Amino acid sequence: MNNKVVVLTGGGGVLGKTMALALAKKGAKLAILDLRKDAAEKVAEEINQQGGIAIGVSANVLKKESLLKARTEINSELGSCDILINGAGGNHPKGTTSNTHLLLEDLENKDNDFKTFFDLDSDGIQFVFNLNFIGTLLPTQVFAQDMVGKEGCCILNISSMNAFTPLTKIPAYSGAKAAISNFTQWLAVHFAKVGIRVNALAPGFFLTDQNRSLLTDSEGNPTQRGKTIIEHTPMGRYGEPEDLIGTTEWLCGEGSKFVTGIVVPIDGGFSAFSGV
Ligand code: NAD
């Protein structure tokens, strides 16, 4: 990792921050890119205080102009990008149904907050698709230009469990992450002759802000969904952000130099377990 320039989108978030701190400890120079400037700068500050090298950069992964501006700033402060981690992503309540299965009585439910499949609005679905898919495609278009023809470059995308088998209630997020796994394979083939490897992590269940309201109630107790997840995770717990570090270092380092186009589950066995 020594002196490799890593651009990490969504680096101000829970999982991004943990990956950033770990890569900085291995000698990489980090550009923490996030829509929330303060969050990006806070992570960069923490890395610098620990003796690493990092800058916080404010950019929107859905706007190419914003990413091009970020690239100019990163190139002049740290150098050209060697490794891109597409960490920005997530779900939104607008792409989420209230029920697991449609029941006849759901159609009579007059509660405005109760959303069946028929109530999902296309703007909400589009928001989730764009954030995850376009928010991976645009940074790749911008930062892979630094990597073409250079040695030791790679891209790491973030897929999810729901890409293998969709999770109930979240059709938009499941479809968008399936698109990320598919795009990872497509890009791996497309970039194979110019020296850029492309792989993805598929994290299992990590208790973070984006899923806290689905997995815990207002008092912090597990919801039925939270309990079901743990029951279906053979290792019997949620993931900790630190669980992503080993695979991230492997896929971004020399040890995986003949590995491209894979999606690695980091899930305590969730994707291997049929539930029976
Ligand atoms: P998080 O919400 O803590 O972090 C996401 C970060 O992305 C935030 O800092 C946010 O400000 C930033 N962001 C949002 N929109 C942006 C935009 N338009 N431009 C730039 N930055 C933007 O989420 P997290 O749990 O750390 O998730 C990181 C990634 O891992 C996401 O792709 C998520 O879908 C994926 N993931 C998470 C889990 C989980 O259990 N938490 C599981 C599987 C996959």
PDB file of N, CA and C in Angstrom, residues 146-246:
ATOM      1  N   ASP A 146      -7.185   7.969 -14.178  1.00  0.00           N
ATOM      2  CA  ASP A 146      -5.850   8.089 -13.570  1.00  0.00           C
ATOM      3  C   ASP A 146      -5.104   6.755 -13.619  1.00  0.00           C
ATOM      4  N   MET A 147      -5.845   5.654 -13.678  1.00  0.00           N
ATOM      5  CA  MET A 147      -5.254   4.318 -13.472  1.00  0.00           C
ATOM      6  C   MET A 147      -4.839   3.622 -14.761  1.00  0.00           C
ATOM      7  N   VAL A 148      -5.463   4.000 -15.866  1.00  0.00           N
ATOM      8  CA  VAL A 148      -5.251   3.274 -17.120  1.00  0.00           C
ATOM      9  C   VAL A 148      -3.761   3.189 -17.464  1.00  0.00           C
ATOM     10  N   GLY A 149      -3.264   1.973 -17.625  1.00  0.00           N
ATOM     11  CA  GLY A 149      -1.865   1.777 -18.034  1.00  0.00           C
ATOM     12  C   GLY A 149      -0.856   1.869 -16.897  1.00  0.00           C
ATOM     13  N   LYS A 150      -1.342   2.149 -15.648  1.00  0.00           N
ATOM     14  CA  LYS A 150      -0.432   2.244 -14.500  1.00  0.00           C
ATOM     15  C   LYS A 150      -0.417   0.892 -13.776  1.00  0.00           C
ATOM     16  N   GLU A 151       0.701   0.536 -13.159  1.00  0.00           N
ATOM     17  CA  GLU A 151       0.791  -0.752 -12.424  1.00  0.00           C
ATOM     18  C   GLU A 151       0.022  -0.695 -11.109  1.00  0.00           C
ATOM     19  N   GLY A 152      -0.509  -1.839 -10.696  1.00  0.00           N
ATOM     20  CA  GLY A 152      -1.046  -1.999  -9.330  1.00  0.00           C
ATOM     21  C   GLY A 152      -2.307  -1.216  -9.019  1.00  0.00           C
ATOM     22  N   CYS A 153      -3.158  -1.012 -10.029  1.00  0.00           N
ATOM     23  CA  CYS A 153      -4.373  -0.226  -9.768  1.00  0.00           C
ATOM     24  C   CYS A 153      -5.600  -1.137  -9.649  1.00  0.00           C
ATOM     25  N   CYS A 154      -6.544  -0.725  -8.832  1.00  0.00           N
ATOM     26  CA  CYS A 154      -7.763  -1.539  -8.726  1.00  0.00           C
ATOM     27  C   CYS A 154      -8.942  -0.719  -8.216  1.00  0.00           C
ATOM     28  N   ILE A 155     -10.097  -1.327  -8.385  1.00  0.00           N
ATOM     29  CA  ILE A 155     -11.360  -0.718  -7.933  1.00  0.00           C
ATOM     30  C   ILE A 155     -12.057  -1.737  -7.033  1.00  0.00           C
ATOM     31  N   LEU A 156     -12.609  -1.234  -5.936  1.00  0.00           N
ATOM     32  CA  LEU A 156     -13.361  -2.103  -5.031  1.00  0.00           C
ATOM     33  C   LEU A 156     -14.767  -1.506  -4.881  1.00  0.00           C
ATOM     34  N   ASN A 157     -15.772  -2.255  -5.323  1.00  0.00           N
ATOM     35  CA  ASN A 157     -17.158  -1.809  -5.173  1.00  0.00           C
ATOM     36  C   ASN A 157     -17.771  -2.434  -3.924  1.00  0.00           C
ATOM     37  N   ILE A 158     -18.903  -1.858  -3.484  1.00  0.00           N
ATOM     38  CA  ILE A 158     -19.583  -2.444  -2.329  1.00  0.00           C
ATOM     39  C   ILE A 158     -20.960  -2.937  -2.765  1.00  0.00           C
ATOM     40  N   SER A 159     -21.079  -4.252  -2.801  1.00  0.00           N
ATOM     41  CA  SER A 159     -22.364  -4.883  -3.098  1.00  0.00           C
ATOM     42  C   SER A 159     -23.053  -5.195  -1.772  1.00  0.00           C
ATOM     43  N   SER A 160     -23.808  -6.258  -1.704  1.00  0.00           N
ATOM     44  CA  SER A 160     -24.540  -6.553  -0.474  1.00  0.00           C
ATOM     45  C   SER A 160     -25.112  -7.973  -0.549  1.00  0.00           C
ATOM     46  N   MET A 161     -25.570  -8.498   0.584  1.00  0.00           N
ATOM     47  CA  MET A 161     -26.258  -9.788   0.622  1.00  0.00           C
ATOM     48  C   MET A 161     -27.438  -9.830  -0.323  1.00  0.00           C
ATOM     49  N   ASN A 162     -28.169  -8.682  -0.389  1.00  0.00           N
ATOM     50  CA  ASN A 162     -29.405  -8.674  -1.180  1.00  0.00           C
ATOM     51  C   ASN A 162     -29.159  -8.802  -2.679  1.00  0.00           C
ATOM     52  N   ALA A 163     -27.880  -8.750  -3.098  1.00  0.00           N
ATOM     53  CA  ALA A 163     -27.564  -8.950  -4.511  1.00  0.00           C
ATOM     54  C   ALA A 163     -27.650 -10.430  -4.891  1.00  0.00           C
ATOM     55  N   PHE A 164     -27.409 -11.330  -3.920  1.00  0.00           N
ATOM     56  CA  PHE A 164     -27.473 -12.783  -4.185  1.00  0.00           C
ATOM     57  C   PHE A 164     -28.933 -13.245  -4.208  1.00  0.00           C
ATOM     58  N   THR A 165     -29.649 -12.901  -3.158  1.00  0.00           N
ATOM     59  CA  THR A 165     -31.085 -13.196  -3.044  1.00  0.00           C
ATOM     60  C   THR A 165     -31.717 -11.928  -2.475  1.00  0.00           C
ATOM     61  N   PRO A 166     -32.768 -11.383  -3.104  1.00  0.00           N
ATOM     62  CA  PRO A 166     -33.311 -10.112  -2.602  1.00  0.00           C
ATOM     63  C   PRO A 166     -33.822 -10.233  -1.175  1.00  0.00           C
ATOM     64  N   LEU A 167     -33.639  -9.189  -0.402  1.00  0.00           N
ATOM     65  CA  LEU A 167     -34.186  -9.159   0.962  1.00  0.00           C
ATOM     66  C   LEU A 167     -35.600  -8.605   0.899  1.00  0.00           C
ATOM     67  N   THR A 168     -36.456  -9.076   1.788  1.00  0.00           N
ATOM     68  CA  THR A 168     -37.832  -8.599   1.797  1.00  0.00           C
ATOM     69  C   THR A 168     -37.869  -7.102   2.087  1.00  0.00           C
ATOM     70  N   LYS A 169     -38.875  -6.435   1.612  1.00  0.00           N
ATOM     71  CA  LYS A 169     -39.216  -5.021   1.852  1.00  0.00           C
ATOM     72  C   LYS A 169     -38.364  -4.011   1.069  1.00  0.00           C
ATOM     73  N   ILE A 170     -37.193  -4.410   0.547  1.00  0.00           N
ATOM     74  CA  ILE A 170     -36.317  -3.394  -0.039  1.00  0.00           C
ATOM     75  C   ILE A 170     -35.984  -3.721  -1.516  1.00  0.00           C
ATOM     76  N   PRO A 171     -37.016  -3.654  -2.362  1.00  0.00           N
ATOM     77  CA  PRO A 171     -36.804  -4.044  -3.761  1.00  0.00           C
ATOM     78  C   PRO A 171     -35.814  -3.141  -4.491  1.00  0.00           C
ATOM     79  N   ALA A 172     -35.835  -1.849  -4.184  1.00  0.00           N
ATOM     80  CA  ALA A 172     -34.957  -0.929  -4.923  1.00  0.00           C
ATOM     81  C   ALA A 172     -33.495  -1.179  -4.560  1.00  0.00           C
ATOM     82  N   TYR A 173     -33.241  -1.280  -3.278  1.00  0.00           N
ATOM     83  CA  TYR A 173     -31.862  -1.489  -2.811  1.00  0.00           C
ATOM     84  C   TYR A 173     -31.338  -2.847  -3.287  1.00  0.00           C
ATOM     85  N   SER A 174     -32.200  -3.873  -3.231  1.00  0.00           N
ATOM     86  CA  SER A 174     -31.785  -5.209  -3.669  1.00  0.00           C
ATOM     87  C   SER A 174     -31.419  -5.182  -5.158  1.00  0.00           C
ATOM     88  N   GLY A 175     -32.284  -4.559  -5.961  1.00  0.00           N
ATOM     89  CA  GLY A 175     -32.017  -4.489  -7.409  1.00  0.00           C
ATOM     90  C   GLY A 175     -30.770  -3.681  -7.711  1.00  0.00           C
ATOM     91  N   ALA A 176     -30.584  -2.592  -6.974  1.00  0.00           N
ATOM     92  CA  ALA A 176     -29.427  -1.724  -7.228  1.00  0.00           C
ATOM     93  C   ALA A 176     -28.119  -2.432  -6.870  1.00  0.00           C
ATOM     94  N   LYS A 177     -28.114  -3.204  -5.785  1.00  0.00           N
ATOM     95  CA  LYS A 177     -26.886  -3.912  -5.407  1.00  0.00           C
ATOM     96  C   LYS A 177     -26.634  -5.101  -6.334  1.00  0.00           C
ATOM     97  N   ALA A 178     -27.717  -5.739  -6.838  1.00  0.00           N
ATOM     98  CA  ALA A 178     -27.524  -6.790  -7.850  1.00  0.00           C
ATOM     99  C   ALA A 178     -26.838  -6.171  -9.067  1.00  0.00           C
ATOM    100  N   ALA A 179     -27.230  -4.953  -9.395  1.00  0.00           N
ATOM    101  CA  ALA A 179     -26.601  -4.252 -10.526  1.00  0.00           C
ATOM    102  C   ALA A 179     -25.116  -3.989 -10.233  1.00  0.00           C
ATOM    103  N   ILE A 180     -24.778  -3.725  -8.997  1.00  0.00           N
ATOM    104  CA  ILE A 180     -23.371  -3.485  -8.634  1.00  0.00           C
ATOM    105  C   ILE A 180     -22.541  -4.763  -8.818  1.00  0.00           C
ATOM    106  N   SER A 181     -23.078  -5.910  -8.404  1.00  0.00           N
ATOM    107  CA  SER A 181     -22.331  -7.163  -8.579  1.00  0.00           C
ATOM    108  C   SER A 181     -22.126  -7.444 -10.067  1.00  0.00           C
ATOM    109  N   ASN A 182     -23.174  -7.240 -10.840  1.00  0.00           N
ATOM    110  CA  ASN A 182     -23.103  -7.467 -12.284  1.00  0.00           C
ATOM    111  C   ASN A 182     -22.096  -6.502 -12.929  1.00  0.00           C
ATOM    112  N   PHE A 183     -22.151  -5.238 -12.524  1.00  0.00           N
ATOM    113  CA  PHE A 183     -21.256  -4.204 -13.078  1.00  0.00           C
ATOM    114  C   PHE A 183     -19.795  -4.483 -12.706  1.00  0.00           C
ATOM    115  N   THR A 184     -19.598  -5.063 -11.518  1.00  0.00           N
ATOM    116  CA  THR A 184     -18.236  -5.407 -11.087  1.00  0.00           C
ATOM    117  C   THR A 184     -17.621  -6.408 -12.065  1.00  0.00           C
ATOM    118  N   GLN A 185     -18.409  -7.411 -12.452  1.00  0.00           N
ATOM    119  CA  GLN A 185     -17.915  -8.409 -13.418  1.00  0.00           C
ATOM    120  C   GLN A 185     -17.701  -7.755 -14.788  1.00  0.00           C
ATOM    121  N   TRP A 186     -18.642  -6.916 -15.167  1.00  0.00           N
ATOM    122  CA  TRP A 186     -18.518  -6.259 -16.487  1.00  0.00           C
ATOM    123  C   TRP A 186     -17.249  -5.412 -16.553  1.00  0.00           C
ATOM    124  N   LEU A 187     -17.042  -4.615 -15.509  1.00  0.00           N
ATOM    125  CA  LEU A 187     -15.863  -3.730 -15.487  1.00  0.00           C
ATOM    126  C   LEU A 187     -14.562  -4.525 -15.444  1.00  0.00           C
ATOM    127  N   ALA A 188     -14.579  -5.663 -14.692  1.00  0.00           N
ATOM    128  CA  ALA A 188     -13.369  -6.483 -14.569  1.00  0.00           C
ATOM    129  C   ALA A 188     -12.914  -6.943 -15.954  1.00  0.00           C
ATOM    130  N   VAL A 189     -13.885  -7.346 -16.766  1.00  0.00           N
ATOM    131  CA  VAL A 189     -13.574  -7.800 -18.131  1.00  0.00           C
ATOM    132  C   VAL A 189     -13.119  -6.595 -18.975  1.00  0.00           C
ATOM    133  N   HIS A 190     -13.859  -5.506 -18.851  1.00  0.00           N
ATOM    134  CA  HIS A 190     -13.586  -4.326 -19.684  1.00  0.00           C
ATOM    135  C   HIS A 190     -12.201  -3.731 -19.431  1.00  0.00           C
ATOM    136  N   PHE A 191     -11.783  -3.744 -18.165  1.00  0.00           N
ATOM    137  CA  PHE A 191     -10.513  -3.104 -17.801  1.00  0.00           C
ATOM    138  C   PHE A 191      -9.333  -4.085 -17.722  1.00  0.00           C
ATOM    139  N   ALA A 192      -9.568  -5.356 -18.048  1.00  0.00           N
ATOM    140  CA  ALA A 192      -8.520  -6.367 -17.829  1.00  0.00           C
ATOM    141  C   ALA A 192      -7.238  -6.097 -18.615  1.00  0.00           C
ATOM    142  N   LYS A 193      -7.367  -5.475 -19.785  1.00  0.00           N
ATOM    143  CA  LYS A 193      -6.177  -5.280 -20.632  1.00  0.00           C
ATOM    144  C   LYS A 193      -5.427  -3.984 -20.315  1.00  0.00           C
ATOM    145  N   VAL A 194      -6.014  -3.150 -19.443  1.00  0.00           N
ATOM    146  CA  VAL A 194      -5.324  -1.896 -19.103  1.00  0.00           C
ATOM    147  C   VAL A 194      -4.859  -1.904 -17.646  1.00  0.00           C
ATOM    148  N   GLY A 195      -4.832  -3.085 -17.039  1.00  0.00           N
ATOM    149  CA  GLY A 195      -4.209  -3.229 -15.713  1.00  0.00           C
ATOM    150  C   GLY A 195      -5.040  -2.793 -14.530  1.00  0.00           C
ATOM    151  N   ILE A 196      -6.359  -2.696 -14.695  1.00  0.00           N
ATOM    152  CA  ILE A 196      -7.191  -2.321 -13.531  1.00  0.00           C
ATOM    153  C   ILE A 196      -8.031  -3.530 -13.120  1.00  0.00           C
ATOM    154  N   ARG A 197      -7.798  -4.018 -11.912  1.00  0.00           N
ATOM    155  CA  ARG A 197      -8.631  -5.102 -11.391  1.00  0.00           C
ATOM    156  C   ARG A 197      -9.880  -4.504 -10.742  1.00  0.00           C
ATOM    157  N   VAL A 198     -10.991  -5.234 -10.829  1.00  0.00           N
ATOM    158  CA  VAL A 198     -12.243  -4.731 -10.237  1.00  0.00           C
ATOM    159  C   VAL A 198     -12.919  -5.863  -9.464  1.00  0.00           C
ATOM    160  N   ASN A 199     -13.118  -5.652  -8.176  1.00  0.00           N
ATOM    161  CA  ASN A 199     -13.762  -6.653  -7.330  1.00  0.00           C
ATOM    162  C   ASN A 199     -14.788  -5.955  -6.433  1.00  0.00           C
ATOM    163  N   ALA A 200     -15.505  -6.744  -5.668  1.00  0.00           N
ATOM    164  CA  ALA A 200     -16.492  -6.146  -4.748  1.00  0.00           C
ATOM    165  C   ALA A 200     -16.544  -6.914  -3.441  1.00  0.00           C
ATOM    166  N   LEU A 201     -16.904  -6.191  -2.390  1.00  0.00           N
ATOM    167  CA  LEU A 201     -17.252  -6.803  -1.103  1.00  0.00           C
ATOM    168  C   LEU A 201     -18.773  -6.913  -1.055  1.00  0.00           C
ATOM    169  N   ALA A 202     -19.270  -7.981  -0.479  1.00  0.00           N
ATOM    170  CA  ALA A 202     -20.708  -8.064  -0.192  1.00  0.00           C
ATOM    171  C   ALA A 202     -20.859  -8.213   1.319  1.00  0.00           C
ATOM    172  N   PRO A 203     -20.914  -7.078   2.035  1.00  0.00           N
ATOM    173  CA  PRO A 203     -21.053  -7.172   3.488  1.00  0.00           C
ATOM    174  C   PRO A 203     -22.404  -7.784   3.858  1.00  0.00           C
ATOM    175  N   GLY A 204     -22.410  -8.531   4.935  1.00  0.00           N
ATOM    176  CA  GLY A 204     -23.665  -9.049   5.486  1.00  0.00           C
ATOM    177  C   GLY A 204     -24.353  -7.921   6.234  1.00  0.00           C
ATOM    178  N   PHE A 205     -24.728  -8.169   7.456  1.00  0.00           N
ATOM    179  CA  PHE A 205     -25.512  -7.183   8.208  1.00  0.00           C
ATOM    180  C   PHE A 205     -24.658  -6.490   9.258  1.00  0.00           C
ATOM    181  N   PHE A 206     -24.520  -5.196   9.074  1.00  0.00           N
ATOM    182  CA  PHE A 206     -23.759  -4.357   9.986  1.00  0.00           C
ATOM    183  C   PHE A 206     -24.760  -3.329  10.513  1.00  0.00           C
ATOM    184  N   LEU A 207     -24.817  -3.153  11.797  1.00  0.00           N
ATOM    185  CA  LEU A 207     -25.795  -2.227  12.367  1.00  0.00           C
ATOM    186  C   LEU A 207     -25.286  -0.806  12.182  1.00  0.00           C
ATOM    187  N   THR A 208     -25.832  -0.089  11.193  1.00  0.00           N
ATOM    188  CA  THR A 208     -25.396   1.291  10.931  1.00  0.00           C
ATOM    189  C   THR A 208     -26.632   2.178  10.775  1.00  0.00           C
ATOM    190  N   ASP A 209     -26.384   3.481  10.558  1.00  0.00           N
ATOM    191  CA  ASP A 209     -27.513   4.416  10.515  1.00  0.00           C
ATOM    192  C   ASP A 209     -28.529   4.069   9.429  1.00  0.00           C
ATOM    193  N   GLN A 210     -28.037   3.520   8.298  1.00  0.00           N
ATOM    194  CA  GLN A 210     -28.974   3.281   7.193  1.00  0.00           C
ATOM    195  C   GLN A 210     -29.967   2.147   7.485  1.00  0.00           C
ATOM    196  N   ASN A 211     -29.622   1.232   8.409  1.00  0.00           N
ATOM    197  CA  ASN A 211     -30.563   0.125   8.641  1.00  0.00           C
ATOM    198  C   ASN A 211     -31.045   0.038  10.095  1.00  0.00           C
ATOM    199  N   ARG A 212     -30.569   0.976  10.939  1.00  0.00           N
ATOM    200  CA  ARG A 212     -30.903   0.900  12.367  1.00  0.00           C
ATOM    201  C   ARG A 212     -32.417   0.875  12.595  1.00  0.00           C
ATOM    202  N   SER A 213     -33.161   1.700  11.821  1.00  0.00           N
ATOM    203  CA  SER A 213     -34.603   1.783  12.075  1.00  0.00           C
ATOM    204  C   SER A 213     -35.323   0.499  11.650  1.00  0.00           C
ATOM    205  N   LEU A 214     -34.709  -0.293  10.757  1.00  0.00           N
ATOM    206  CA  LEU A 214     -35.330  -1.566  10.365  1.00  0.00           C
ATOM    207  C   LEU A 214     -34.975  -2.680  11.354  1.00  0.00           C
ATOM    208  N   LEU A 215     -33.804  -2.565  11.983  1.00  0.00           N
ATOM    209  CA  LEU A 215     -33.296  -3.685  12.790  1.00  0.00           C
ATOM    210  C   LEU A 215     -33.484  -3.508  14.295  1.00  0.00           C
ATOM    211  N   THR A 216     -33.677  -2.252  14.730  1.00  0.00           N
ATOM    212  CA  THR A 216     -33.921  -2.038  16.172  1.00  0.00           C
ATOM    213  C   THR A 216     -35.107  -1.086  16.353  1.00  0.00           C
ATOM    214  N   ASP A 217     -35.818  -1.231  17.482  1.00  0.00           N
ATOM    215  CA  ASP A 217     -36.923  -0.308  17.740  1.00  0.00           C
ATOM    216  C   ASP A 217     -36.390   0.945  18.435  1.00  0.00           C
ATOM    217  N   SER A 218     -37.308   1.860  18.824  1.00  0.00           N
ATOM    218  CA  SER A 218     -36.866   3.154  19.367  1.00  0.00           C
ATOM    219  C   SER A 218     -36.082   2.984  20.676  1.00  0.00           C
ATOM    220  N   GLU A 219     -36.265   1.831  21.356  1.00  0.00           N
ATOM    221  CA  GLU A 219     -35.502   1.607  22.594  1.00  0.00           C
ATOM    222  C   GLU A 219     -34.235   0.782  22.369  1.00  0.00           C
ATOM    223  N   GLY A 220     -33.937   0.510  21.116  1.00  0.00           N
ATOM    224  CA  GLY A 220     -32.694  -0.224  20.817  1.00  0.00           C
ATOM    225  C   GLY A 220     -32.833  -1.738  20.860  1.00  0.00           C
ATOM    226  N   ASN A 221     -34.070  -2.232  21.108  1.00  0.00           N
ATOM    227  CA  ASN A 221     -34.268  -3.695  21.115  1.00  0.00           C
ATOM    228  C   ASN A 221     -34.411  -4.200  19.675  1.00  0.00           C
ATOM    229  N   PRO A 222     -33.996  -5.466  19.415  1.00  0.00           N
ATOM    230  CA  PRO A 222     -34.097  -5.964  18.044  1.00  0.00           C
ATOM    231  C   PRO A 222     -35.538  -6.079  17.571  1.00  0.00           C
ATOM    232  N   THR A 223     -35.805  -5.677  16.343  1.00  0.00           N
ATOM    233  CA  THR A 223     -37.122  -5.892  15.734  1.00  0.00           C
ATOM    234  C   THR A 223     -37.195  -7.361  15.311  1.00  0.00           C
ATOM    235  N   GLN A 224     -38.369  -7.778  14.838  1.00  0.00           N
ATOM    236  CA  GLN A 224     -38.507  -9.153  14.344  1.00  0.00           C
ATOM    237  C   GLN A 224     -37.498  -9.387  13.212  1.00  0.00           C
ATOM    238  N   ARG A 225     -37.324  -8.342  12.365  1.00  0.00           N
ATOM    239  CA  ARG A 225     -36.381  -8.475  11.239  1.00  0.00           C
ATOM    240  C   ARG A 225     -34.950  -8.682  11.754  1.00  0.00           C
ATOM    241  N   GLY A 226     -34.597  -7.918  12.796  1.00  0.00           N
ATOM    242  CA  GLY A 226     -33.264  -8.053  13.401  1.00  0.00           C
ATOM    243  C   GLY A 226     -33.055  -9.464  13.942  1.00  0.00           C
ATOM    244  N   LYS A 227     -34.107  -9.973  14.620  1.00  0.00           N
ATOM    245  CA  LYS A 227     -33.998 -11.334  15.187  1.00  0.00           C
ATOM    246  C   LYS A 227     -33.844 -12.360  14.063  1.00  0.00           C
ATOM    247  N   THR A 228     -34.615 -12.206  12.991  1.00  0.00           N
ATOM    248  CA  THR A 228     -34.552 -13.158  11.871  1.00  0.00           C
ATOM    249  C   THR A 228     -33.153 -13.165  11.259  1.00  0.00           C
ATOM    250  N   ILE A 229     -32.553 -11.986  11.139  1.00  0.00           N
ATOM    251  CA  ILE A 229     -31.205 -11.912  10.558  1.00  0.00           C
ATOM    252  C   ILE A 229     -30.215 -12.712  11.403  1.00  0.00           C
ATOM    253  N   ILE A 230     -30.255 -12.482  12.702  1.00  0.00           N
ATOM    254  CA  ILE A 230     -29.297 -13.181  13.575  1.00  0.00           C
ATOM    255  C   ILE A 230     -29.543 -14.695  13.528  1.00  0.00           C
ATOM    256  N   GLU A 231     -30.828 -15.087  13.507  1.00  0.00           N
ATOM    257  CA  GLU A 231     -31.143 -16.526  13.411  1.00  0.00           C
ATOM    258  C   GLU A 231     -30.620 -17.144  12.114  1.00  0.00           C
ATOM    259  N   HIS A 232     -30.545 -16.321  11.055  1.00  0.00           N
ATOM    260  CA  HIS A 232     -30.090 -16.837   9.753  1.00  0.00           C
ATOM    261  C   HIS A 232     -28.605 -16.592   9.516  1.00  0.00           C
ATOM    262  N   THR A 233     -27.921 -16.113  10.536  1.00  0.00           N
ATOM    263  CA  THR A 233     -26.470 -15.915  10.417  1.00  0.00           C
ATOM    264  C   THR A 233     -25.793 -16.985  11.268  1.00  0.00           C
ATOM    265  N   PRO A 234     -25.222 -18.028  10.629  1.00  0.00           N
ATOM    266  CA  PRO A 234     -24.660 -19.135  11.418  1.00  0.00           C
ATOM    267  C   PRO A 234     -23.694 -18.665  12.508  1.00  0.00           C
ATOM    268  N   MET A 235     -22.960 -17.583  12.283  1.00  0.00           N
ATOM    269  CA  MET A 235     -22.029 -17.124  13.315  1.00  0.00           C
ATOM    270  C   MET A 235     -22.723 -16.322  14.416  1.00  0.00           C
ATOM    271  N   GLY A 236     -24.035 -16.077  14.257  1.00  0.00           N
ATOM    272  CA  GLY A 236     -24.864 -15.598  15.360  1.00  0.00           C
ATOM    273  C   GLY A 236     -24.655 -14.162  15.810  1.00  0.00           C
ATOM    274  N   ARG A 237     -24.179 -13.297  14.924  1.00  0.00           N
ATOM    275  CA  ARG A 237     -24.003 -11.890  15.321  1.00  0.00           C
ATOM    276  C   ARG A 237     -24.027 -10.999  14.084  1.00  0.00           C
ATOM    277  N   TYR A 238     -24.187  -9.665  14.312  1.00  0.00           N
ATOM    278  CA  TYR A 238     -23.994  -8.699  13.229  1.00  0.00           C
ATOM    279  C   TYR A 238     -22.496  -8.589  12.936  1.00  0.00           C
ATOM    280  N   GLY A 239     -22.175  -8.094  11.732  1.00  0.00           N
ATOM    281  CA  GLY A 239     -20.772  -7.823  11.428  1.00  0.00           C
ATOM    282  C   GLY A 239     -20.309  -6.571  12.146  1.00  0.00           C
ATOM    283  N   GLU A 240     -19.015  -6.493  12.422  1.00  0.00           N
ATOM    284  CA  GLU A 240     -18.409  -5.262  12.941  1.00  0.00           C
ATOM    285  C   GLU A 240     -17.661  -4.654  11.756  1.00  0.00           C
ATOM    286  N   PRO A 241     -17.646  -3.318  11.629  1.00  0.00           N
ATOM    287  CA  PRO A 241     -16.929  -2.713  10.487  1.00  0.00           C
ATOM    288  C   PRO A 241     -15.518  -3.286  10.324  1.00  0.00           C
ATOM    289  N   GLU A 242     -14.865  -3.622  11.421  1.00  0.00           N
ATOM    290  CA  GLU A 242     -13.484  -4.164  11.370  1.00  0.00           C
ATOM    291  C   GLU A 242     -13.430  -5.495  10.611  1.00  0.00           C
ATOM    292  N   ASP A 243     -14.572  -6.196  10.513  1.00  0.00           N
ATOM    293  CA  ASP A 243     -14.591  -7.473   9.793  1.00  0.00           C
ATOM    294  C   ASP A 243     -14.292  -7.290   8.299  1.00  0.00           C
ATOM    295  N   LEU A 244     -14.419  -6.059   7.808  1.00  0.00           N
ATOM    296  CA  LEU A 244     -14.182  -5.822   6.369  1.00  0.00           C
ATOM    297  C   LEU A 244     -12.705  -5.602   6.043  1.00  0.00           C
ATOM    298  N   ILE A 245     -11.904  -5.359   7.080  1.00  0.00           N
ATOM    299  CA  ILE A 245     -10.534  -4.881   6.831  1.00  0.00           C
ATOM    300  C   ILE A 245      -9.671  -5.898   6.084  1.00  0.00           C
ATOM    301  N   GLY A 246      -9.654  -7.140   6.553  1.00  0.00           N
ATOM    302  CA  GLY A 246      -8.758  -8.142   5.952  1.00  0.00           C
ATOM    303  C   GLY A 246      -9.010  -8.310   4.461  1.00  0.00           C
TER     304      GLY A 246
END
